[in-house]
PDB file of C-alpha atoms in Angstrom:
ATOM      1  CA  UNK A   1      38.669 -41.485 104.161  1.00 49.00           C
ATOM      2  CA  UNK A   2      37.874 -37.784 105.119  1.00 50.00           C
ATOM      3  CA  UNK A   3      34.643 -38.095 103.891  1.00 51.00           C
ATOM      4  CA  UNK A   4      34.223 -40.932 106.194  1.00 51.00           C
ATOM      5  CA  UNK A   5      34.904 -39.347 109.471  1.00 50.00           C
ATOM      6  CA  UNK A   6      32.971 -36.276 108.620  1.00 44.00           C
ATOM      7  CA  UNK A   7      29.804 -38.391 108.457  1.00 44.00           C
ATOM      8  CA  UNK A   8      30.726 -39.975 111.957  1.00 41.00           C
ATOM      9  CA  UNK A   9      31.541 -36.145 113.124  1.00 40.00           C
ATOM     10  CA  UNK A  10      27.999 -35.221 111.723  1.00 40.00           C
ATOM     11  CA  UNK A  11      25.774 -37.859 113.044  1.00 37.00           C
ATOM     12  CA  UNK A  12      27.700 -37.466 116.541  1.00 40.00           C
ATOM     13  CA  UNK A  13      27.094 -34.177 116.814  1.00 41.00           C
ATOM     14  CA  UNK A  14      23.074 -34.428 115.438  1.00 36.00           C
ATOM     15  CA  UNK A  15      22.967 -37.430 117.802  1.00 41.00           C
ATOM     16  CA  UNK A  16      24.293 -34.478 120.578  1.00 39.00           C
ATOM     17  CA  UNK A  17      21.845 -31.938 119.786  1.00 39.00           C
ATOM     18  CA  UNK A  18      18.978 -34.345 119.755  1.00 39.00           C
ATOM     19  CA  UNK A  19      19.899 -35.680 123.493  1.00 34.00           C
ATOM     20  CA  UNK A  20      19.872 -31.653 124.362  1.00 36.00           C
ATOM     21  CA  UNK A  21      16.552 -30.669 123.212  1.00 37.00           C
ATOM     22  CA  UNK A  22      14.812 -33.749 124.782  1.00 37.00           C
ATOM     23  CA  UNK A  23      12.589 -32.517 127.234  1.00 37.00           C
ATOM     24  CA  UNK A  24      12.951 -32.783 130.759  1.00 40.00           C
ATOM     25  CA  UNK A  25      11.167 -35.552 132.682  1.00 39.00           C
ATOM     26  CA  UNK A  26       9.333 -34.118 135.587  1.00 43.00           C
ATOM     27  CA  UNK A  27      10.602 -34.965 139.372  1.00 43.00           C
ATOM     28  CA  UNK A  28       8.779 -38.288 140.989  1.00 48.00           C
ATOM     29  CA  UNK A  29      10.190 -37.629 144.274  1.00 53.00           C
ATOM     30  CA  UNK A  30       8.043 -38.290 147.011  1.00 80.00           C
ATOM     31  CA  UNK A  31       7.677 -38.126 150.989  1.00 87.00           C
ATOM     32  CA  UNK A  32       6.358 -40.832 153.183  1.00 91.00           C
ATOM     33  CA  UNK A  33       4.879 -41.374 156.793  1.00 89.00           C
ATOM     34  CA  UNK A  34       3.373 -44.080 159.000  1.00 93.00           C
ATOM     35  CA  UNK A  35       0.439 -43.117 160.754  1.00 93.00           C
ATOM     36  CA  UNK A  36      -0.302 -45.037 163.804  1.00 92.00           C
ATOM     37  CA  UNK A  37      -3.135 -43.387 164.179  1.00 93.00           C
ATOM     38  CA  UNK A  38      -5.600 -45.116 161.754  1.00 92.00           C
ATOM     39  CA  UNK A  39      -7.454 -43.905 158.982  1.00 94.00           C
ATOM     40  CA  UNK A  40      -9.866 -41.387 160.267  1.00 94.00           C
ATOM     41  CA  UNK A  41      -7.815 -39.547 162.097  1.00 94.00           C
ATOM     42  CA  UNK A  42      -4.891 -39.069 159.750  1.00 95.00           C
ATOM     43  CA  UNK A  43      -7.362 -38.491 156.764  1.00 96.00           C
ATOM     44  CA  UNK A  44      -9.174 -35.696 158.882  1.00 96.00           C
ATOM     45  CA  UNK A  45      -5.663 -34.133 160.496  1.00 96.00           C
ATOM     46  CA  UNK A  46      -4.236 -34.322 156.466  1.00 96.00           C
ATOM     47  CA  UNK A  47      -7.463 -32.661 155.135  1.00 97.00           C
ATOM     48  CA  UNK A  48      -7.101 -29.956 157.720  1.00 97.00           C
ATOM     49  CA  UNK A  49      -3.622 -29.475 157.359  1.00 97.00           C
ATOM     50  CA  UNK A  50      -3.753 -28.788 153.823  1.00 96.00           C
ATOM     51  CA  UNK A  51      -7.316 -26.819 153.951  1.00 97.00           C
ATOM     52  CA  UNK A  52      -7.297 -24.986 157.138  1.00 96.00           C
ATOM     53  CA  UNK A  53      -3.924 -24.474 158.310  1.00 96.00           C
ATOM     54  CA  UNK A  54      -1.580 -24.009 155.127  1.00 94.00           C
ATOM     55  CA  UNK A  55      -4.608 -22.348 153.147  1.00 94.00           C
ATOM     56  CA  UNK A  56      -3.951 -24.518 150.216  1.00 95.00           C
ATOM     57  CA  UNK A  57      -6.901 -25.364 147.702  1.00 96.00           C
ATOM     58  CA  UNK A  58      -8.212 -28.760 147.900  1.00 97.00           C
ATOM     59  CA  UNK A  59      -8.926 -29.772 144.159  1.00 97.00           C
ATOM     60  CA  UNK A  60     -10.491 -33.286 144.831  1.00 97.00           C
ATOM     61  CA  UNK A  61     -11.281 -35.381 147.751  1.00 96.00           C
ATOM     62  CA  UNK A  62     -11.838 -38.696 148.076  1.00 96.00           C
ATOM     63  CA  UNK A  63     -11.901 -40.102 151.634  1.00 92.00           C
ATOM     64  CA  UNK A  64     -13.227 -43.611 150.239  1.00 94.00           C
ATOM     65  CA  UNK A  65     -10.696 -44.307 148.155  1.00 95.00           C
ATOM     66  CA  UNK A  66      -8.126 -42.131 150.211  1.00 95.00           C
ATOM     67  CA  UNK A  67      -6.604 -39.361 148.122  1.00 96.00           C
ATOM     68  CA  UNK A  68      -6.316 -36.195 148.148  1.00 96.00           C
ATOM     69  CA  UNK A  69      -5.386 -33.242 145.523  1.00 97.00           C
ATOM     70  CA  UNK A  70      -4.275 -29.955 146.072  1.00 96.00           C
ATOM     71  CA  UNK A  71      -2.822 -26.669 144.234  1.00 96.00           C
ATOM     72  CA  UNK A  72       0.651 -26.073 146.315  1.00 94.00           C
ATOM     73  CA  UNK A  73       1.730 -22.636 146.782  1.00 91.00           C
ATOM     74  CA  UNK A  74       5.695 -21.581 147.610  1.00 87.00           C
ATOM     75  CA  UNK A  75       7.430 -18.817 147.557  1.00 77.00           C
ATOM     76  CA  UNK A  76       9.912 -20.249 145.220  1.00 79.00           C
ATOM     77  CA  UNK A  77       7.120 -21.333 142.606  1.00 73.00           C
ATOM     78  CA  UNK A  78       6.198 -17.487 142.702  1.00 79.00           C
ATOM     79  CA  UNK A  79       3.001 -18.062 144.008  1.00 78.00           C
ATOM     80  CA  UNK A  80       1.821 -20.004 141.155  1.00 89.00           C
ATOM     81  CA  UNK A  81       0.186 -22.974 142.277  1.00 92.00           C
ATOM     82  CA  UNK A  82       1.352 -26.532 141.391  1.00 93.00           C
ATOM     83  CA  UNK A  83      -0.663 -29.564 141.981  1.00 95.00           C
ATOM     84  CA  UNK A  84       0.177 -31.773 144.839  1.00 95.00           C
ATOM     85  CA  UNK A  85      -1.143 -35.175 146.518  1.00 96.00           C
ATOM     86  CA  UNK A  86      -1.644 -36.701 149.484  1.00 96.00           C
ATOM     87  CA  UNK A  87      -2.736 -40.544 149.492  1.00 97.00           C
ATOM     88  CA  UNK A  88      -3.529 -42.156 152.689  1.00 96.00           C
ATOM     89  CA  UNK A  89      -3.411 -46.190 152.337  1.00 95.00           C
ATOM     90  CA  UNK A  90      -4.750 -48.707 155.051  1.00 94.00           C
ATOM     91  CA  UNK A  91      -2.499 -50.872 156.279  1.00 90.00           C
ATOM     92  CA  UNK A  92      -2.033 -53.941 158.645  1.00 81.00           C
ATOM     93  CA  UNK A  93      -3.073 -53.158 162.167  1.00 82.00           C
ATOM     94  CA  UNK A  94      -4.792 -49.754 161.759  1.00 84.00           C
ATOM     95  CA  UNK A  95      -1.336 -48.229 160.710  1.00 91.00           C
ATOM     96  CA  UNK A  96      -1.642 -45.980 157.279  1.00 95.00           C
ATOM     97  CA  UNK A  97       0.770 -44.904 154.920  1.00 95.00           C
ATOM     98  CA  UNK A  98       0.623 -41.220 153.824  1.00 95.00           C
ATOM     99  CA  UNK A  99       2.239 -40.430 150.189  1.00 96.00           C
ATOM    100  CA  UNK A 100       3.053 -36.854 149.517  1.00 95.00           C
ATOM    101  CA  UNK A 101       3.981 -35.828 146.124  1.00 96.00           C
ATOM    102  CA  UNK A 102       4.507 -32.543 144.566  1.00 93.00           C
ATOM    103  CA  UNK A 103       6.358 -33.422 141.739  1.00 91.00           C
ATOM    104  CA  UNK A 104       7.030 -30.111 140.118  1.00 90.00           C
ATOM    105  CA  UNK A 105       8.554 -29.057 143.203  1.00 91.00           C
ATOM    106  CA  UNK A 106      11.981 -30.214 145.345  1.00 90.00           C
ATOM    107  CA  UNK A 107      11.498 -32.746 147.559  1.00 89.00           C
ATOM    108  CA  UNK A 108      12.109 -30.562 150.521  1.00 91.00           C
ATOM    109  CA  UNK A 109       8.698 -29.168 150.212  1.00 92.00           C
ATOM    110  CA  UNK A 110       6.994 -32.495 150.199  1.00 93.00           C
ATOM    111  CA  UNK A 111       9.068 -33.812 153.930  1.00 94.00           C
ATOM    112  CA  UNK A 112       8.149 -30.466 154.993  1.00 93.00           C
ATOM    113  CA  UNK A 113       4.097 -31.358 154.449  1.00 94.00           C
ATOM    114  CA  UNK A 114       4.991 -34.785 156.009  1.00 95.00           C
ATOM    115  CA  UNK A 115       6.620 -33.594 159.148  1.00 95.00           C
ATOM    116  CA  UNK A 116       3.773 -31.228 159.772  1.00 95.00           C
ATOM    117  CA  UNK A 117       1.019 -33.730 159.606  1.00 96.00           C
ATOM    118  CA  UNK A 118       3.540 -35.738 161.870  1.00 95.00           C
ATOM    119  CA  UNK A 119       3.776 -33.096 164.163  1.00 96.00           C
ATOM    120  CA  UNK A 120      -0.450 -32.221 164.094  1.00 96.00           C
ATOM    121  CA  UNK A 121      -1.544 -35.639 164.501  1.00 96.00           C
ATOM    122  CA  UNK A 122       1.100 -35.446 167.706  1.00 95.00           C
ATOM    123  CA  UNK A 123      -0.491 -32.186 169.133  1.00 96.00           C
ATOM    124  CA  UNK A 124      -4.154 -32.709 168.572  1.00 94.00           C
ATOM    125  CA  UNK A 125      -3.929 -36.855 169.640  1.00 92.00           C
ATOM    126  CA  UNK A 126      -0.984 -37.557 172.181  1.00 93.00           C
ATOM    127  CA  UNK A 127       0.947 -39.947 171.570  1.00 90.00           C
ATOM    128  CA  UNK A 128       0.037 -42.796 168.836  1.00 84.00           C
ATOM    129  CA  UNK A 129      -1.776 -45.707 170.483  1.00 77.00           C
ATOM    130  CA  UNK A 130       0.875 -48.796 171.369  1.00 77.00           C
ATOM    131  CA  UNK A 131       0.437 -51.972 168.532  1.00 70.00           C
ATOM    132  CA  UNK A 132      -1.094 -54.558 170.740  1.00 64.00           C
ATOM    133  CA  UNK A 133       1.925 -57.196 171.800  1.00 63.00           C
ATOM    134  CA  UNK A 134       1.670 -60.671 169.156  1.00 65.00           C
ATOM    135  CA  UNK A 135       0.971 -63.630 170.700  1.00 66.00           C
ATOM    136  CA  UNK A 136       3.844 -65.982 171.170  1.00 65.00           C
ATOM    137  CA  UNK A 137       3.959 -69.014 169.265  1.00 64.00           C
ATOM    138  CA  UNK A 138       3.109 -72.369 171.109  1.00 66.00           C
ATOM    139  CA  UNK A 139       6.461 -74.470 171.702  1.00 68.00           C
ATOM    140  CA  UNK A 140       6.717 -77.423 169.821  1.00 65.00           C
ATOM    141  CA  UNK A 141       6.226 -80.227 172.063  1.00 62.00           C
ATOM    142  CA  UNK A 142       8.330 -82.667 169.516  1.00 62.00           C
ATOM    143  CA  UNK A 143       7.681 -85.324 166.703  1.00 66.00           C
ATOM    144  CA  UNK A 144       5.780 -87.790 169.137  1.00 64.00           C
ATOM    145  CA  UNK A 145       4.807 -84.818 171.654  1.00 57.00           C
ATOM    146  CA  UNK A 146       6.789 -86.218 174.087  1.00 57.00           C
ATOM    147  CA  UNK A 147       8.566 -83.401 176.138  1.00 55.00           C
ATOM    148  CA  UNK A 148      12.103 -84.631 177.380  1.00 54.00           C
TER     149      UNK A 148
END
């Protein structure tokens, strides 16, 4: 009997260490925004953004497929750069969905490049142009389109 429960104790406790030195899955969080603002103008205030204003280095571009790859500087990644995205996806009715990943960093970091691109695309365009009001649907006049 004791040599019984000193197997289980065993392959518990190798079944423990093995769970502990499993390595750690990287973070998938991610930050999203919906650009009324269409395409060319959110691609061009993203680019900028990222380029011009935060002084990050743009790794890859790809305006025709709508992606783009950076090296992501913080303070609290000690200046070393980590690779980031931005992915700009066309939508119904000119609106575009912006994806923001850094995924070796919190996701703080990634709202924080969302809300500024929110906040250019406010300053250098006004407000985003109004969706243009649906057409309302016909009334149904009835099974013999007689109207009562």
């Amino acid at each position: 009997m004791r040599r019984k429960s000193l197997g289980v104790v065993a392959v518990t406790a190798l079944g423990a260490i093995g769970l502990l030195t499993l390595p750690a899955s990287p973070a998938s969080a991610k930050s999203a925004y919906e650009s009324a603002y269409g395409f060319d103008r959110t691609w061009n205030a993203g680019l900028r953004l990222v380029r011009v204003d935060l002084g990050f280095k743009v790794t890859e571009k790809d305006d025709a497929n709508g992606y783009l790859l950076f090296d992501y500087k913080s303070p609290e990644s000690g200046q070393r750069p980590v690779p980031g995205s931005m992915e700009f996806i066309k939508g119904k009715d000119g609106q575009v969905r912006v994806v923001v990943q850094i995924a070796q960093m919190p996701g703080y970091h990634e709202q924080v490049l969302v809300d500024s691109l929110s906040r250019k695309l406010r300053n250098e365009y006004g407000d985003p142009p109004k969706k243009p009001p649906t057409p309302a649907a016909p009334k149904d006049a009835g099974a013999d389109g007689d109207t009562p």
